[in-house]
Amino acid sequence: MARYRGAVCRLCRREEQKLFLKGERCYSEKCGITRRAYAPGQHGQGGMRRKTSEYGIQIRAKQKAKRYYGILEKQFYHYYEMAARRPGLTGENLLRFLEARLDNVVYRLGWASSRAEARQLILHNHFMVNGKKVNIPSYLMSEGDTVALKDNSRKKEKFKMVLEQNSARPTPEWMTADREACVATIERPPNRDEIDLEVEETLIVELYSK
């Protein structure tokens, strides 16, 4: 499985905002963008400034969305093609597909401290979808689907610590959850204002439509 193996704090610094890629570290003083609030590289600390073109703005929007959800180009474009075939606004459809990924759902529920950790936990067979084991982070959840943390996993110290750390994280309005049993149900697709990604998805559509 292809994945980004570089320093993830560089990605936040490049996008000039927190993408919350490292869990608890992102909320501490050790956060890379808190310590070095400038772009990475030799010109990041005030080198030559160049005017960003329309194409450059579109690229940045796409890169921000990809990095936020931890997805590489080929898979991201596949989601765009799926979104374009759906009725409605392509950009919003794209974000709904990204939100429906199992790794994102696990993260949103507070069962992992980051999407990267959620992917690892899913690969290690800690979750059930509709009563069946699913170890595919990109599995797309649908309306009415139920996801649950396995009983034996819930008893492990690792999960007890993660659940306690994320206990204050609110359950998204498009899901219902039983925090004690660690079971949640997808009630409906999320609305755009319920997705906290600060990106203009229309720029991504414009980029891919060229």
Short mmCIF file of C-alpha atoms in Angstrom, two decimals, residues 6-118:
data_model
loop_
_atom_site.label_atom_id
_atom_site.label_comp_id
_atom_site.label_asym_id
_atom_site.label_seq_id
_atom_site.Cartn_x
_atom_site.Cartn_y
_atom_site.Cartn_z
CA GLY A 6 8.08 11.92 4.95
CA ALA A 7 7.83 14.34 7.90
CA VAL A 8 4.15 15.17 8.27
CA CYS A 9 4.75 18.46 10.10
CA ARG A 10 6.21 19.79 6.83
CA LEU A 11 2.82 19.25 5.21
CA CYS A 12 1.04 21.47 7.75
CA ARG A 13 3.71 24.13 7.41
CA ARG A 14 3.43 24.05 3.62
CA GLU A 15 -0.34 24.55 3.80
CA GLU A 16 0.09 27.23 6.51
CA GLN A 17 -2.47 25.65 8.83
CA LYS A 18 -2.84 22.69 11.15
CA LEU A 19 -4.05 19.56 9.39
CA PHE A 20 -4.02 17.56 12.65
CA LEU A 21 -1.87 14.75 11.27
CA LYS A 22 -0.10 13.76 14.51
CA GLY A 23 -2.86 13.50 17.09
CA GLU A 24 -2.09 14.92 20.53
CA ARG A 25 1.17 16.52 19.35
CA CYS A 26 -0.86 18.92 17.19
CA TYR A 27 -2.48 20.37 20.34
CA SER A 28 0.81 20.80 22.21
CA GLU A 29 3.69 23.28 22.06
CA LYS A 30 5.63 20.66 20.08
CA CYS A 31 3.39 21.21 17.04
CA GLY A 32 5.58 21.95 14.02
CA ILE A 33 3.51 24.88 12.77
CA THR A 34 3.45 26.41 16.26
CA ARG A 35 7.23 26.22 16.58
CA ARG A 36 8.01 27.21 12.98
CA ALA A 37 5.10 29.09 11.47
CA TYR A 38 6.62 29.41 8.01
CA ALA A 39 6.86 27.20 4.95
CA PRO A 40 9.57 24.50 4.85
CA GLY A 41 12.65 24.83 2.67
CA GLN A 42 15.41 27.39 2.31
CA HIS A 43 13.05 30.16 1.15
CA GLY A 44 10.33 29.46 3.66
CA GLN A 45 11.49 32.04 6.20
CA GLY A 46 11.10 35.09 4.02
CA GLY A 47 12.77 34.36 0.71
CA MET A 48 11.59 35.70 -2.63
CA ARG A 49 7.83 36.04 -2.77
CA ARG A 50 6.17 35.10 -6.03
CA LYS A 51 2.62 35.90 -7.03
CA THR A 52 0.56 32.71 -6.98
CA SER A 53 -1.20 31.94 -10.24
CA GLU A 54 -4.78 30.70 -10.55
CA TYR A 55 -3.40 27.24 -11.29
CA GLY A 56 -1.18 27.43 -8.20
CA ILE A 57 -4.17 28.30 -6.00
CA GLN A 58 -6.08 25.32 -7.39
CA ILE A 59 -3.12 23.00 -6.78
CA ARG A 60 -2.84 24.19 -3.17
CA ALA A 61 -6.55 23.48 -2.58
CA LYS A 62 -6.14 19.95 -3.93
CA GLN A 63 -2.95 19.29 -1.97
CA LYS A 64 -4.52 20.53 1.26
CA ALA A 65 -7.50 18.18 0.87
CA LYS A 66 -5.29 15.21 -0.02
CA ARG A 67 -3.01 15.78 2.94
CA TYR A 68 -5.87 16.40 5.38
CA TYR A 69 -7.35 12.98 4.63
CA GLY A 70 -3.99 11.25 4.04
CA ILE A 71 -4.69 10.21 0.44
CA LEU A 72 -2.34 10.02 -2.54
CA GLU A 73 -3.08 11.38 -6.00
CA LYS A 74 -4.40 8.28 -7.80
CA GLN A 75 -6.98 7.46 -5.15
CA PHE A 76 -7.96 11.11 -4.71
CA TYR A 77 -8.68 11.45 -8.43
CA HIS A 78 -10.71 8.25 -8.28
CA TYR A 79 -12.94 9.87 -5.64
CA TYR A 80 -13.28 12.93 -7.88
CA GLU A 81 -14.47 10.75 -10.77
CA MET A 82 -17.01 9.07 -8.49
CA ALA A 83 -18.20 12.48 -7.27
CA ALA A 84 -18.57 13.81 -10.82
CA ARG A 85 -20.91 10.94 -11.69
CA ARG A 86 -23.18 11.64 -8.70
CA PRO A 87 -26.09 14.13 -8.91
CA GLY A 88 -25.41 17.38 -7.09
CA LEU A 89 -22.34 19.56 -6.62
CA THR A 90 -19.18 17.64 -7.52
CA GLY A 91 -17.05 19.36 -4.90
CA GLU A 92 -19.43 18.58 -2.05
CA ASN A 93 -19.86 15.01 -3.30
CA LEU A 94 -16.07 14.65 -3.24
CA LEU A 95 -15.84 15.76 0.39
CA ARG A 96 -18.69 13.42 1.35
CA PHE A 97 -16.81 10.47 -0.14
CA LEU A 98 -13.70 11.44 1.81
CA GLU A 99 -15.68 11.79 5.03
CA ALA A 100 -17.29 8.37 4.46
CA ARG A 101 -13.95 6.54 4.53
CA LEU A 102 -13.71 4.16 7.46
CA ASP A 103 -10.44 5.67 8.71
CA ASN A 104 -12.04 9.13 8.81
CA VAL A 105 -15.14 7.81 10.58
CA VAL A 106 -13.00 6.11 13.25
CA TYR A 107 -11.04 9.35 13.73
CA ARG A 108 -14.17 11.52 13.89
CA LEU A 109 -15.62 9.26 16.59
CA GLY A 110 -12.52 9.75 18.77
CA TRP A 111 -11.43 6.11 18.53
CA ALA A 112 -8.06 7.22 17.16
CA SER A 113 -6.00 10.37 17.72
CA SER A 114 -5.27 10.90 14.02
CA ARG A 115 -6.33 9.49 10.69
CA ALA A 116 -2.93 7.82 10.35
CA GLU A 117 -3.46 6.04 13.67
CA ALA A 118 -6.99 5.11 12.57
#
